[in-house]
Amino acid sequence: MSKIHIMDEILANKIAAGEVVEKCMNVVKELVENAIDAQSTEIKIELQDSGVKEIKVTDNGVGMDQEDAILAFSRHATSKLLEEDDLYSINSLGFRGEALPSIASVSNVTLQTSNGITGTELNINGGKLIHVRSSELRKGTSILVKDLFYNTPVRLKYLKSLYTELAYITEYINKMALSYPNIKFIVTNNNKVLLNTDGSNRLLKVINDIYGLTVTKKMIEIKGENDDYQVQGYISYPELMKSNKNSITTLVNGRVIKNNDLIRSIVDSYHTYIPQDKYPIIVLKIEVDPILIDVNIHPTKMDIKFSKFDTLKELITSLITNQLEKLTLIPDAALETKTEGNNTKISTNYSPKIYEEFDINKKKEEFENFEKIVLSLESDNYEIKEPTSNYPKEPEIKPDHAEVERIKKMYPVGLVHGTYIIAENEEGMFLIDQHAANERINYEYYLEELSNPLPNKTDLLVPITLEFPSNEYIILKENFDILTDLGFDLDEFGFQTIVIRAIPIWLMKSNTEQAVRKILDIIITKENFKLDKFLDHIAATVACKASIKANDHITQNDMEVLLERLRACKNPFTCPHGRPTIITYSKYDLEKLFKRSM
Ligand code: ZN
Ligand code: ZN
């Protein structure tokens, strides 16, 4: 064959395959969605070498007769086109008429299908129909796609990244399993089971099958509705943070969607509970009248547009924050070290490593424990610990926002490295980062002060005058009213200069000029200025500045006050940057560590 001829053939096939078969995942997606459309209750996906060598999808759906089977592989197969209305309806996964022929043009495809009356087998190689014959009558469809990309140069590229291919596929199937807990999904790669759900229609069970028991134990159910939206699902404890958003799954009327505003409001609900570049694990099902959504905004229909998004955002935010504010979130230091293996596993989810470590026996064990977890999660009592105090009850500062006491009174014992307070109570030993704790207390105080509509101000004995370059001066002038609302008295004062005569009372009295500068800097440098973000930023910045530092040797009395004020916080467990304020060694941990109890 001449070189030019080969190039022509490769090029033609590549064009035919188009975007549809850019990744093995696209092929799996097409086949799985066909299986779902065929009303299957069990779908088995068997991969060899992450699908590059072989993808086999077997379902128990309605199957096809011979005519439909052949038609499915001709370009612009019309069976789906006829139901164009289905495009936008909830039950159909949409029109993908060109996908099967494209797949068949770059691989060797064998289809076996039966509707229970006739059985058909056909084979297509590189787009050419090789044979059609009758086959067994097991109802359902099985499609075997071999040597994907064998006649295109793309294949080599993917051989280098089998793990990436597998990660895409498992991410996709995980989301489908979460969308269809009533369908049993089995996924294997090189005969190793990666996922095996039971189709029992229990969402928490699917979460357990995907993420494992360690995660499942730390999921909290949320449920609520307003006039337009119904929301139900599971959110993770903040400690289960991940470094990407892949584990946030949102379903709208049963379909997986990816909407940035929606993800943002979920992540924002965890604000200060986790560091800024970390994300929780979430599965949220949203039900809404289809009139209120526009599914047509994105060609792949992963994204949708909500009308009345504000009410949805409000609902989700309040559901999540209400749950988080009930939790006790003190990391157990001893437990952390013990389960380090597991923790690595959680934080690297979707990386193929997990699947290499997959151990079917361990999964069985987890399954047996699962029922127990469901019971405890469903009975809702996991978040309230009965007080079992042996100590005489002290008069306590009761936080007024929470009915549940999340941290018991702690008694300071001493200070380590001028930085960490050691404290104790009947439950165990606590280490508190004095800066982080003080920062949290100050942050909540400033946030409250900043939102005071009638700020208390204090006149400066010596007014502060500050000069700015013209570009910065313009931005400042535009935002004078914000500064006035915050409690600043300020005026223009000659050329690109402002004078400040009074400051809000919460602002630090020492280093006033520096603190004012800092606030003005935030206004000047923040792009897309948003008031609530600005206030939050100021509160965090001023809180940090105003807090005791590491190596400040505070007194026993200071420690007592600090711990009590920390306990009264809305979220005493993390500083405004999402770092922990407090960790614990439980009484039991200590006994174990010293071999007093085995
Ligand atoms: Zn700080
Ligand atoms: Zn901090």
XYZ file of C-alpha atoms and ligand atoms in Angstrom:
600
model
C 0.000 0.000 0.000
C 1.304 3.442 -0.819
C 2.038 5.848 1.948
C -0.515 8.329 0.651
C -3.204 5.689 0.551
C -2.621 4.775 4.192
C -2.778 8.407 5.225
C -6.083 8.808 3.385
C -7.648 5.871 5.111
C -6.516 6.954 8.558
C -7.724 10.471 7.993
C -11.115 9.350 6.725
C -11.660 7.127 9.741
C -10.607 9.805 12.136
C -13.092 12.234 10.651
C -15.827 9.613 10.743
C -15.125 8.829 14.358
C -15.205 12.512 15.153
C -15.519 13.688 18.677
C -17.660 10.741 19.639
C -14.815 8.305 20.127
C -12.079 10.574 21.358
C -11.754 8.544 24.509
C -12.672 5.002 25.517
C -15.025 6.689 27.956
C -17.123 8.039 25.069
C -17.632 4.507 23.779
C -18.553 3.195 27.215
C -20.902 6.146 27.688
C -22.672 5.467 24.404
C -23.090 1.763 25.106
C -24.212 2.244 28.702
C -26.756 4.909 27.762
C -28.147 2.605 25.077
C -28.465 -0.087 27.736
C -30.300 2.301 30.061
C -32.622 3.362 27.237
C -33.356 -0.336 26.696
C -34.788 -0.489 30.258
C -32.052 -2.733 31.600
C -31.861 -3.484 35.308
C -28.373 -4.924 35.108
C -25.459 -3.580 33.074
C -22.075 -5.242 33.006
C -19.059 -3.373 31.646
C -15.985 -5.529 31.032
C -12.781 -3.775 29.997
C -9.439 -5.089 28.872
C -6.554 -2.638 29.212
C -8.881 0.187 30.254
C -11.018 -0.410 27.176
C -8.311 0.205 24.604
C -8.060 -3.488 23.852
C -11.647 -4.450 24.541
C -14.919 -3.034 25.834
C -17.853 -5.345 26.390
C -21.188 -4.066 27.618
C -23.888 -6.612 28.413
C -27.393 -5.698 29.497
C -30.687 -7.440 30.215
C -32.809 -4.854 28.424
C -35.472 -5.199 25.751
C -33.053 -6.100 22.926
C -33.560 -5.576 19.182
C -34.834 -7.519 16.199
C -32.499 -8.132 13.253
C -33.642 -5.130 11.242
C -33.081 -2.690 14.102
C -29.721 -4.257 14.882
C -28.424 -3.597 11.354
C -30.013 -0.149 11.284
C -28.240 0.788 14.507
C -24.947 0.728 12.635
C -25.967 2.807 9.663
C -25.228 6.489 9.802
C -28.155 8.638 10.955
C -29.995 5.672 12.351
C -33.528 6.940 12.453
C -35.192 5.022 15.263
C -34.138 7.749 17.642
C -34.609 10.646 15.276
C -38.311 9.885 15.105
C -38.645 10.607 18.787
C -37.116 14.020 18.577
C -39.261 15.250 21.449
C -37.375 12.852 23.676
C -34.341 15.063 23.261
C -35.539 17.347 25.985
C -37.551 14.999 28.096
C -36.241 13.467 31.256
C -36.566 9.824 30.343
C -34.455 9.723 27.239
C -30.734 10.176 27.309
C -30.945 11.901 23.968
C -30.186 11.449 20.327
C -26.865 9.924 19.554
C -27.603 8.340 16.193
C -24.118 8.702 14.805
C -22.232 7.181 17.689
C -22.481 3.469 16.918
C -21.394 3.737 13.248
C -18.502 5.959 14.322
C -17.383 3.458 16.914
C -17.648 0.644 14.379
C -15.478 2.577 11.923
C -12.445 2.545 14.212
C -12.791 -0.907 15.792
C -14.076 -4.441 15.487
C -17.618 -4.658 16.835
C -19.625 -7.770 17.583
C -23.256 -7.290 18.571
C -25.469 -9.973 20.041
C -29.022 -9.016 20.733
C -32.357 -10.644 21.336
C -35.819 -9.356 22.035
C -36.815 -12.823 23.220
C -38.329 -13.731 19.848
C -35.356 -13.523 17.496
C -31.655 -13.539 18.261
C -29.123 -11.733 16.071
C -25.362 -11.602 15.927
C -23.489 -9.263 13.636
C -19.867 -8.362 13.202
C -18.494 -5.131 11.751
C -14.814 -4.516 11.198
C -13.443 -1.067 10.410
C -16.932 -0.004 9.340
C -17.551 -3.003 7.024
C -20.337 -5.468 7.815
C -18.623 -8.869 7.973
C -21.490 -11.180 8.923
C -25.078 -11.345 10.186
C -26.385 -14.566 11.662
C -28.961 -15.688 14.155
C -27.860 -16.317 17.715
C -29.123 -17.317 21.141
C -32.353 -15.959 22.596
C -31.113 -14.599 25.950
C -33.052 -11.355 26.201
C -30.875 -8.266 26.116
C -27.907 -6.903 24.215
C -24.206 -7.466 24.371
C -21.752 -5.347 22.397
C -18.100 -6.217 22.170
C -15.805 -3.458 20.882
C -12.303 -4.726 20.171
C -9.092 -2.945 19.228
C -10.526 0.510 19.431
C -8.497 2.967 17.342
C -6.602 0.059 15.741
C -6.615 1.901 12.426
C -5.893 5.375 13.759
C -2.726 6.861 15.227
C -4.696 7.999 18.272
C -4.325 4.557 19.773
C -0.657 4.917 20.609
C -1.322 8.077 22.526
C -3.867 6.346 24.711
C -1.748 3.298 25.312
C 0.494 5.636 27.252
C -2.313 6.723 29.518
C -4.318 3.613 30.326
C -4.793 4.835 33.862
C -6.236 8.122 32.673
C -8.652 6.272 30.414
C -9.721 4.066 33.284
C -10.149 7.045 35.571
C -12.472 8.735 33.049
C -14.520 5.569 32.635
C -14.879 4.886 36.346
C -15.776 8.492 37.048
C -18.509 8.282 34.438
C -19.880 4.931 35.630
C -19.764 6.042 39.262
C -21.997 8.962 38.367
C -24.374 6.701 36.440
C -24.521 4.289 39.379
C -25.384 7.231 41.641
C -28.071 8.388 39.186
C -29.564 4.922 38.836
C -29.300 3.153 42.189
C -32.060 0.861 40.866
C -29.746 -0.528 38.166
C -27.037 -3.023 38.998
C -23.695 -1.914 37.551
C -20.725 -4.235 37.333
C -17.390 -2.917 36.067
C -14.262 -4.984 35.574
C -10.869 -4.199 34.112
C -8.639 -7.128 33.131
C -11.103 -9.312 35.054
C -10.682 -7.360 38.274
C -13.942 -6.063 39.770
C -13.884 -2.282 40.133
C -17.498 -1.641 40.974
C -20.401 -3.901 41.778
C -23.591 -2.237 42.906
C -26.672 -4.214 43.855
C -29.440 -2.301 42.092
C -31.402 -2.215 45.334
C -32.297 1.452 44.835
C -30.484 2.658 47.956
C -28.304 5.681 47.304
C -26.200 5.238 50.429
C -25.416 1.681 49.365
C -24.090 2.961 46.032
C -22.000 5.583 47.860
C -20.591 2.739 49.950
C -19.835 0.657 46.851
C -17.989 3.547 45.230
C -16.186 5.264 48.086
C -15.973 2.523 50.687
C -17.026 2.314 54.279
C -14.653 4.944 55.672
C -16.383 7.563 53.568
C -19.891 6.190 54.032
C -19.551 6.459 57.796
C -18.806 10.141 57.388
C -21.735 11.006 55.138
C -24.716 12.920 56.464
C -28.150 12.818 54.913
C -29.799 16.113 54.054
C -33.345 16.635 52.881
C -35.510 19.652 52.343
C -37.738 21.560 49.994
C -39.128 24.962 49.158
C -41.919 26.003 46.820
C -39.929 25.138 43.703
C -37.228 22.644 44.584
C -36.855 19.368 46.426
C -33.356 18.462 47.540
C -32.201 15.170 48.993
C -28.815 13.540 49.286
C -25.625 13.053 51.249
C -22.859 15.452 52.232
C -19.506 14.558 53.721
C -17.897 15.588 56.982
C -15.414 18.390 56.194
C -12.516 16.080 57.088
C -13.127 14.022 53.933
C -11.877 16.809 51.711
C -10.642 16.094 48.216
C -8.412 18.088 45.945
C -10.852 18.257 43.021
C -14.553 18.683 42.369
C -15.053 15.243 40.789
C -16.757 13.904 43.874
C -19.490 16.489 43.815
C -22.338 14.774 41.991
C -25.482 16.727 41.288
C -28.557 15.170 39.716
C -31.456 17.166 38.416
C -34.625 15.154 37.805
C -32.470 12.035 37.737
C -29.823 13.289 35.300
C -26.209 14.057 36.134
C -25.544 17.722 35.499
C -22.536 19.962 36.014
C -23.548 23.509 36.792
C -20.855 25.857 38.049
C -23.203 28.049 40.076
C -24.621 24.992 41.771
C -21.184 23.582 42.606
C -20.080 27.007 43.837
C -22.985 27.294 46.280
C -22.274 23.794 47.620
C -18.575 24.556 48.080
C -19.349 27.963 49.613
C -21.489 26.258 52.238
C -18.277 24.645 53.491
C -16.556 28.036 53.703
C -13.915 28.045 56.513
C -14.698 24.403 57.296
C -12.220 23.311 54.658
C -9.272 25.084 53.000
C -10.026 27.041 49.878
C -8.639 24.591 47.308
C -10.321 21.536 48.829
C -13.753 20.054 48.140
C -16.280 17.864 49.951
C -17.894 14.640 48.694
C -21.487 15.330 47.771
C -24.364 13.520 46.127
C -27.396 15.760 45.714
C -30.646 14.907 43.983
C -32.692 17.887 42.962
C -36.273 17.560 41.796
C -37.860 20.468 40.013
C -40.689 21.189 37.630
C -39.038 20.927 34.161
C -40.569 24.314 33.357
C -38.028 25.897 35.701
C -34.965 24.471 33.946
C -33.478 24.895 30.507
C -31.652 21.701 29.535
C -30.746 22.978 26.139
C -27.940 25.369 27.034
C -25.090 22.895 26.544
C -24.684 20.534 23.583
C -23.720 17.545 25.715
C -26.581 18.443 28.049
C -24.402 18.130 31.135
C -25.179 21.721 32.052
C -28.575 23.275 32.561
C -29.938 26.658 33.459
C -32.182 27.173 36.480
C -34.765 29.863 36.796
C -35.197 30.898 40.433
C -31.646 29.747 41.116
C -31.486 32.011 44.183
C -34.143 30.018 45.997
C -32.325 26.768 45.174
C -29.052 28.232 46.415
C -30.675 29.378 49.639
C -32.196 25.956 50.226
C -28.938 24.062 49.631
C -26.855 26.477 51.691
C -29.170 26.304 54.672
C -29.451 22.495 54.498
C -25.681 22.084 54.472
C -24.766 24.731 57.046
C -27.484 23.552 59.445
C -25.965 20.069 59.375
C -22.365 21.253 59.705
C -23.253 23.410 62.695
C -24.517 20.339 64.550
C -21.388 18.252 64.133
C -18.488 17.657 66.443
C -15.459 17.889 64.222
C -12.387 17.357 66.370
C -9.924 15.170 64.474
C -8.743 12.212 66.534
C -4.939 12.377 66.392
C -4.449 8.718 67.255
C -7.027 7.589 64.727
C -5.460 9.731 62.006
C -2.169 7.868 62.280
C -3.868 4.501 62.453
C -5.912 4.910 59.293
C -3.350 6.784 57.279
C -3.572 4.148 54.558
C -7.274 4.719 54.235
C -6.938 8.466 54.233
C -4.526 8.405 51.333
C -7.058 6.299 49.550
C -9.779 8.860 50.089
C -7.770 11.822 48.969
C -6.654 10.140 45.763
C -10.016 8.859 44.664
C -10.390 8.293 40.928
C -6.679 7.843 40.597
C -6.164 4.343 39.263
C -4.149 3.403 42.333
C -7.312 2.630 44.231
C -8.357 0.155 41.674
C -5.041 -1.589 41.867
C -5.511 -1.877 45.607
C -9.030 -3.149 45.202
C -9.579 -6.157 47.407
C -12.781 -8.095 46.963
C -12.552 -9.718 50.398
C -12.221 -6.376 52.061
C -15.278 -5.214 50.116
C -17.239 -8.164 51.474
C -16.289 -7.225 55.000
C -17.352 -3.680 54.315
C -20.642 -4.880 52.959
C -21.379 -6.738 56.178
C -20.663 -3.610 58.161
C -22.741 -1.537 55.827
C -26.171 -2.449 57.163
C -25.054 -1.372 60.615
C -23.941 2.012 59.296
C -27.189 2.575 57.449
C -29.127 1.910 60.599
C -27.091 4.356 62.612
C -27.189 6.982 59.863
C -30.894 6.636 59.388
C -31.693 6.829 63.080
C -30.003 10.244 63.067
C -28.499 9.810 66.527
C -24.910 9.724 65.332
C -24.445 13.408 65.886
C -25.611 13.724 69.470
C -23.436 12.150 72.119
C -25.092 11.629 75.490
C -23.063 13.432 78.140
C -21.425 10.890 80.422
C -19.822 13.289 82.839
C -18.154 12.059 86.013
C -16.895 15.533 86.833
C -19.010 17.885 88.932
C -20.983 20.126 86.594
C -19.515 23.596 86.311
C -21.629 26.608 85.510
C -21.136 26.850 81.774
C -21.209 29.484 79.092
C -23.889 28.057 76.894
C -23.521 28.876 73.218
C -26.917 30.361 72.359
C -27.063 29.242 68.731
C -26.830 25.495 69.261
C -29.029 23.151 71.224
C -26.297 20.528 71.230
C -23.065 20.968 73.162
C -20.443 20.174 70.602
C -17.324 20.511 72.731
C -17.370 19.811 76.446
C -15.611 22.178 78.784
C -11.855 21.701 78.562
C -9.413 22.451 81.361
C -6.028 23.867 80.295
C -3.002 22.010 81.620
C -0.148 23.889 80.015
C 1.442 25.316 76.917
C 3.815 23.548 74.506
C 6.368 25.571 72.487
C 4.436 28.704 73.389
C 2.003 27.627 70.684
C -0.178 24.653 71.567
C -2.434 24.566 74.598
C -2.786 21.160 76.237
C -6.183 20.699 77.793
C -8.177 17.831 79.215
C -11.613 16.686 80.215
C -13.165 13.317 80.978
C -13.227 12.415 77.295
C -9.548 12.808 76.653
C -6.666 15.143 75.933
C -6.840 18.097 73.560
C -4.217 20.092 71.719
C -5.328 23.563 70.675
C -3.413 25.820 68.304
C -3.646 29.117 70.192
C -3.324 31.299 67.080
C -5.858 29.328 65.042
C -8.304 29.260 67.969
C -7.990 32.980 68.625
C -8.299 33.648 64.911
C -11.606 31.753 64.777
C -12.982 33.672 67.778
C -11.943 37.029 66.313
C -13.197 36.105 62.860
C -16.717 35.393 64.081
C -16.633 38.576 66.180
C -15.537 40.787 63.273
C -17.962 39.195 60.845
C -20.783 40.099 63.206
C -19.472 43.636 63.770
C -18.998 44.219 60.058
C -22.592 43.374 59.286
C -23.849 45.810 61.935
C -25.959 48.363 60.009
C -25.208 51.124 62.552
C -21.500 50.756 63.205
C -19.968 52.208 66.338
C -17.105 54.490 65.461
C -14.351 56.207 67.295
C -12.746 59.553 66.392
C -9.056 59.565 65.758
C -7.031 62.054 67.794
C -4.739 62.502 64.812
C -6.521 62.004 61.461
C -4.749 59.722 59.000
C -3.957 61.082 55.532
C -3.084 58.651 52.760
C -1.969 59.350 49.205
C -2.642 57.021 46.261
C -1.680 56.683 42.597
C -4.526 57.897 40.345
C -5.813 54.439 39.268
C -6.126 53.302 42.883
C -7.622 56.602 43.942
C -10.408 56.209 41.368
C -11.342 52.750 42.655
C -11.346 54.010 46.224
C -13.562 56.970 45.425
C -16.078 54.628 43.796
C -16.231 52.646 47.033
C -16.445 55.494 49.542
C -19.979 54.485 50.512
C -18.850 50.982 51.481
C -16.221 52.483 53.755
C -18.787 54.848 55.274
C -21.132 51.922 55.891
C -18.320 50.128 57.689
C -17.932 53.086 60.087
C -15.126 55.107 58.505
C -15.395 58.928 58.365
C -13.363 59.951 55.367
C -13.020 62.765 52.847
C -11.117 63.781 49.781
C -8.153 65.846 50.827
C -6.387 67.520 47.962
C -4.666 65.700 45.125
C -5.235 61.889 45.202
C -5.265 61.993 48.948
C -7.888 61.001 51.484
C -8.175 61.878 55.128
C -9.684 59.501 57.696
C -11.103 61.117 60.814
C -12.943 58.216 62.459
C -12.691 54.433 62.278
C -15.077 51.619 63.252
C -14.673 50.666 66.873
C -13.737 47.053 66.105
C -10.587 48.075 64.263
C -7.366 47.575 66.191
C -6.186 50.582 68.126
C -2.502 49.825 67.735
C -1.116 50.108 64.228
C -4.300 51.779 63.067
C -2.731 53.204 59.937
C -1.441 49.796 58.868
C -4.829 48.174 59.473
C -6.624 50.900 57.480
C -4.103 50.491 54.648
C -4.780 46.739 54.609
C -8.532 47.276 54.225
C -8.091 49.869 51.473
C -5.686 47.494 49.709
C -8.320 44.785 49.665
C -10.787 47.190 48.010
C -8.203 48.266 45.447
C -6.907 44.835 44.467
C -10.066 42.723 44.577
C -11.413 42.089 41.118
C -15.179 41.602 40.714
C -15.815 43.311 43.984
C -18.534 41.593 46.006
C -19.511 43.027 49.369
C -20.016 39.764 51.265
C -16.713 38.347 50.005
C -15.052 41.632 50.942
C -16.414 41.609 54.490
C -15.391 37.987 54.881
C -11.907 38.799 53.679
C -11.600 41.756 56.050
C -12.857 39.695 58.977
C -10.301 36.955 58.267
C -7.448 39.405 57.714
C -8.139 41.543 60.769
C -8.769 38.400 62.848
C -5.353 37.027 61.934
C -3.613 40.299 62.743
C -5.405 40.716 66.055
C -4.766 37.176 67.320
C -2.061 35.927 69.648
C 0.836 34.544 67.699
C 2.842 31.401 68.106
C 5.534 31.908 70.786
C 3.324 34.257 72.799
C 3.468 32.715 76.239
C -0.048 33.264 77.500
C -1.170 32.738 81.084
C -3.311 29.943 82.459
C -6.161 32.407 82.812
C -5.798 33.531 79.174
C -5.999 29.887 78.139
C -9.193 29.332 80.111
C -10.847 32.369 78.539
C -9.662 31.385 75.064
C -11.012 27.823 75.349
C -14.389 29.012 76.629
C -14.710 31.557 73.861
C -13.713 28.931 71.282
C -16.417 26.604 72.558
C -18.987 29.358 72.048
C -18.099 29.777 68.363
C -20.460 28.763 65.577
C -17.685 26.640 64.110
C -15.030 26.075 66.790
C -13.187 23.422 64.799
C -11.357 25.329 62.077
C -9.766 28.740 61.618
C -11.133 31.014 58.863
C -8.642 29.377 56.480
C -10.045 25.902 57.099
C -7.145 24.652 59.236
C -7.950 22.761 62.448
C -8.002 24.663 65.743
C -8.165 21.572 67.910
C -7.193 17.906 67.809
C -7.736 15.197 70.378
C -6.366 11.999 71.847
C -9.366 10.301 73.415
C -9.045 8.641 76.798
C -9.312 5.324 75.010
C -6.537 6.280 72.527
C -4.210 7.125 75.382
C -4.901 3.861 77.156
C -4.275 1.989 73.956
C -1.101 3.876 73.128
C 0.313 3.073 76.592
C -0.913 -0.533 76.334
C -3.140 -0.109 79.392
C -5.997 -1.549 77.407
C -5.598 -3.900 74.461
Zn -3.383 33.648 60.984
Zn -5.889 30.644 59.803
